[in-house]
mmCIF file with all atom_site columns, C-alpha atoms in Angstrom:
data_model
loop_
_atom_site.group_PDB
_atom_site.id
_atom_site.type_symbol
_atom_site.label_atom_id
_atom_site.label_alt_id
_atom_site.label_comp_id
_atom_site.label_asym_id
_atom_site.label_entity_id
_atom_site.label_seq_id
_atom_site.pdbx_PDB_ins_code
_atom_site.Cartn_x
_atom_site.Cartn_y
_atom_site.Cartn_z
_atom_site.occupancy
_atom_site.B_iso_or_equiv
_atom_site.pdbx_formal_charge
_atom_site.auth_seq_id
_atom_site.auth_comp_id
_atom_site.auth_asym_id
_atom_site.auth_atom_id
_atom_site.pdbx_PDB_model_num
ATOM 1  C CA . UNK A 1 1  ? -16.115 -8.926  5.494   1.00 0.00 ? 1  UNK A CA 1
ATOM 2  C CA . UNK A 1 2  ? -12.875 -7.068  5.062   1.00 0.00 ? 2  UNK A CA 1
ATOM 3  C CA . UNK A 1 3  ? -11.613 -3.823  3.606   1.00 0.00 ? 3  UNK A CA 1
ATOM 4  C CA . UNK A 1 4  ? -12.881 -2.445  1.286   1.00 0.00 ? 4  UNK A CA 1
ATOM 5  C CA . UNK A 1 5  ? -16.065 -4.546  1.127   1.00 0.00 ? 5  UNK A CA 1
ATOM 6  C CA . UNK A 1 6  ? -17.082 -3.833  4.710   1.00 0.00 ? 6  UNK A CA 1
ATOM 7  C CA . UNK A 1 7  ? -18.412 -0.347  5.434   1.00 0.00 ? 7  UNK A CA 1
ATOM 8  C CA . UNK A 1 8  ? -17.145 -0.666  8.998   1.00 0.00 ? 8  UNK A CA 1
ATOM 9  C CA . UNK A 1 9  ? -13.650 -1.517  7.760   1.00 0.00 ? 9  UNK A CA 1
ATOM 10 C CA . UNK A 1 10 ? -13.775 1.425   5.331   1.00 0.00 ? 10 UNK A CA 1
ATOM 11 C CA . UNK A 1 11 ? -14.692 3.752   8.193   1.00 0.00 ? 11 UNK A CA 1
ATOM 12 C CA . UNK A 1 12 ? -11.872 2.461   10.372  1.00 0.00 ? 12 UNK A CA 1
ATOM 13 C CA . UNK A 1 13 ? -9.270  2.840   7.617   1.00 0.00 ? 13 UNK A CA 1
ATOM 14 C CA . UNK A 1 14 ? -10.555 6.308   6.663   1.00 0.00 ? 14 UNK A CA 1
ATOM 15 C CA . UNK A 1 15 ? -10.393 7.333   10.333  1.00 0.00 ? 15 UNK A CA 1
ATOM 16 C CA . UNK A 1 16 ? -6.820  6.120   10.703  1.00 0.00 ? 16 UNK A CA 1
ATOM 17 C CA . UNK A 1 17 ? -5.770  7.906   7.508   1.00 0.00 ? 17 UNK A CA 1
ATOM 18 C CA . UNK A 1 18 ? -7.504  11.088  8.690   1.00 0.00 ? 18 UNK A CA 1
ATOM 19 C CA . UNK A 1 19 ? -5.826  10.924  12.087  1.00 0.00 ? 19 UNK A CA 1
ATOM 20 C CA . UNK A 1 20 ? -2.408  10.402  10.514  1.00 0.00 ? 20 UNK A CA 1
ATOM 21 C CA . UNK A 1 21 ? -3.003  13.372  8.207   1.00 0.00 ? 21 UNK A CA 1
ATOM 22 C CA . UNK A 1 22 ? -4.018  15.537  11.177  1.00 0.00 ? 22 UNK A CA 1
ATOM 23 C CA . UNK A 1 23 ? -0.590  14.826  12.705  1.00 0.00 ? 23 UNK A CA 1
ATOM 24 C CA . UNK A 1 24 ? 1.210   15.287  9.342   1.00 0.00 ? 24 UNK A CA 1
ATOM 25 C CA . UNK A 1 25 ? 2.387   11.666  9.374   1.00 0.00 ? 25 UNK A CA 1
ATOM 26 C CA . UNK A 1 26 ? 3.320   9.606   6.342   1.00 0.00 ? 26 UNK A CA 1
ATOM 27 C CA . UNK A 1 27 ? 0.806   6.810   5.867   1.00 0.00 ? 27 UNK A CA 1
ATOM 28 C CA . UNK A 1 28 ? 2.027   3.329   4.941   1.00 0.00 ? 28 UNK A CA 1
ATOM 29 C CA . UNK A 1 29 ? -0.611  0.653   4.419   1.00 0.00 ? 29 UNK A CA 1
ATOM 30 C CA . UNK A 1 30 ? 0.640   -2.866  5.075   1.00 0.00 ? 30 UNK A CA 1
ATOM 31 C CA . UNK A 1 31 ? -0.653  -6.167  3.781   1.00 0.00 ? 31 UNK A CA 1
ATOM 32 C CA . UNK A 1 32 ? -2.294  -4.928  0.570   1.00 0.00 ? 32 UNK A CA 1
ATOM 33 C CA . UNK A 1 33 ? -3.375  -8.144  -1.132  1.00 0.00 ? 33 UNK A CA 1
ATOM 34 C CA . UNK A 1 34 ? -5.990  -7.147  -3.728  1.00 0.00 ? 34 UNK A CA 1
ATOM 35 C CA . UNK A 1 35 ? -6.418  -4.542  -6.453  1.00 0.00 ? 35 UNK A CA 1
ATOM 36 C CA . UNK A 1 36 ? -9.651  -3.439  -4.726  1.00 0.00 ? 36 UNK A CA 1
ATOM 37 C CA . UNK A 1 37 ? -7.731  -2.687  -1.522  1.00 0.00 ? 37 UNK A CA 1
ATOM 38 C CA . UNK A 1 38 ? -5.071  -0.775  -3.461  1.00 0.00 ? 38 UNK A CA 1
ATOM 39 C CA . UNK A 1 39 ? -7.687  1.264   -5.323  1.00 0.00 ? 39 UNK A CA 1
ATOM 40 C CA . UNK A 1 40 ? -9.570  2.118   -2.119  1.00 0.00 ? 40 UNK A CA 1
ATOM 41 C CA . UNK A 1 41 ? -6.359  3.157   -0.349  1.00 0.00 ? 41 UNK A CA 1
ATOM 42 C CA . UNK A 1 42 ? -5.376  5.366   -3.274  1.00 0.00 ? 42 UNK A CA 1
ATOM 43 C CA . UNK A 1 43 ? -8.818  6.991   -3.111  1.00 0.00 ? 43 UNK A CA 1
ATOM 44 C CA . UNK A 1 44 ? -8.092  7.815   0.554   1.00 0.00 ? 44 UNK A CA 1
ATOM 45 C CA . UNK A 1 45 ? -4.745  9.351   -0.526  1.00 0.00 ? 45 UNK A CA 1
ATOM 46 C CA . UNK A 1 46 ? -2.698  6.730   1.267   1.00 0.00 ? 46 UNK A CA 1
ATOM 47 C CA . UNK A 1 47 ? 0.892   7.615   0.385   1.00 0.00 ? 47 UNK A CA 1
ATOM 48 C CA . UNK A 1 48 ? 2.764   4.337   0.722   1.00 0.00 ? 48 UNK A CA 1
ATOM 49 C CA . UNK A 1 49 ? 1.988   0.660   0.774   1.00 0.00 ? 49 UNK A CA 1
ATOM 50 C CA . UNK A 1 50 ? 3.358   -2.833  0.817   1.00 0.00 ? 50 UNK A CA 1
ATOM 51 C CA . UNK A 1 51 ? 1.848   -6.206  0.182   1.00 0.00 ? 51 UNK A CA 1
ATOM 52 C CA . UNK A 1 52 ? 1.616   -9.103  -2.232  1.00 0.00 ? 52 UNK A CA 1
ATOM 53 C CA . UNK A 1 53 ? -0.342  -7.105  -4.816  1.00 0.00 ? 53 UNK A CA 1
ATOM 54 C CA . UNK A 1 54 ? 2.639   -4.747  -5.122  1.00 0.00 ? 54 UNK A CA 1
ATOM 55 C CA . UNK A 1 55 ? 5.377   -7.368  -4.933  1.00 0.00 ? 55 UNK A CA 1
ATOM 56 C CA . UNK A 1 56 ? 6.379   -10.567 -3.222  1.00 0.00 ? 56 UNK A CA 1
ATOM 57 C CA . UNK A 1 57 ? 9.148   -10.702 -0.604  1.00 0.00 ? 57 UNK A CA 1
ATOM 58 C CA . UNK A 1 58 ? 12.586  -10.931 -2.216  1.00 0.00 ? 58 UNK A CA 1
ATOM 59 C CA . UNK A 1 59 ? 16.223  -11.105 -1.312  1.00 0.00 ? 59 UNK A CA 1
ATOM 60 C CA . UNK A 1 60 ? 18.333  -7.960  -1.196  1.00 0.00 ? 60 UNK A CA 1
ATOM 61 C CA . UNK A 1 61 ? 20.145  -9.040  -4.361  1.00 0.00 ? 61 UNK A CA 1
ATOM 62 C CA . UNK A 1 62 ? 16.844  -9.491  -6.215  1.00 0.00 ? 62 UNK A CA 1
ATOM 63 C CA . UNK A 1 63 ? 15.616  -6.130  -4.933  1.00 0.00 ? 63 UNK A CA 1
ATOM 64 C CA . UNK A 1 64 ? 18.794  -4.382  -6.101  1.00 0.00 ? 64 UNK A CA 1
ATOM 65 C CA . UNK A 1 65 ? 18.478  -6.040  -9.516  1.00 0.00 ? 65 UNK A CA 1
ATOM 66 C CA . UNK A 1 66 ? 14.875  -4.828  -9.760  1.00 0.00 ? 66 UNK A CA 1
ATOM 67 C CA . UNK A 1 67 ? 15.965  -1.285  -8.887  1.00 0.00 ? 67 UNK A CA 1
ATOM 68 C CA . UNK A 1 68 ? 18.595  -1.439  -11.620 1.00 0.00 ? 68 UNK A CA 1
ATOM 69 C CA . UNK A 1 69 ? 15.940  -2.555  -14.125 1.00 0.00 ? 69 UNK A CA 1
ATOM 70 C CA . UNK A 1 70 ? 13.679  0.342   -13.116 1.00 0.00 ? 70 UNK A CA 1
ATOM 71 C CA . UNK A 1 71 ? 16.513  2.846   -13.484 1.00 0.00 ? 71 UNK A CA 1
ATOM 72 C CA . UNK A 1 72 ? 17.289  1.480   -16.950 1.00 0.00 ? 72 UNK A CA 1
ATOM 73 C CA . UNK A 1 73 ? 13.641  1.795   -18.047 1.00 0.00 ? 73 UNK A CA 1
ATOM 74 C CA . UNK A 1 74 ? 13.263  5.325   -16.670 1.00 0.00 ? 74 UNK A CA 1
#
């Protein structure tokens, strides 16, 4: 089993997040692939993340275009 289904995996991730917080570090979760993982990380107050559930890899030009779209919407 994997995070967040496995209690052991949950404990490991919570421990890492707690340790990072104790040292006032910014926490970036990598490889987030499911909504369940994203939800569990948010519940642990994980500050940053990357992974397929948030967006697929893209070229710099595509990334810049996406930023422009976001700025137009907001």
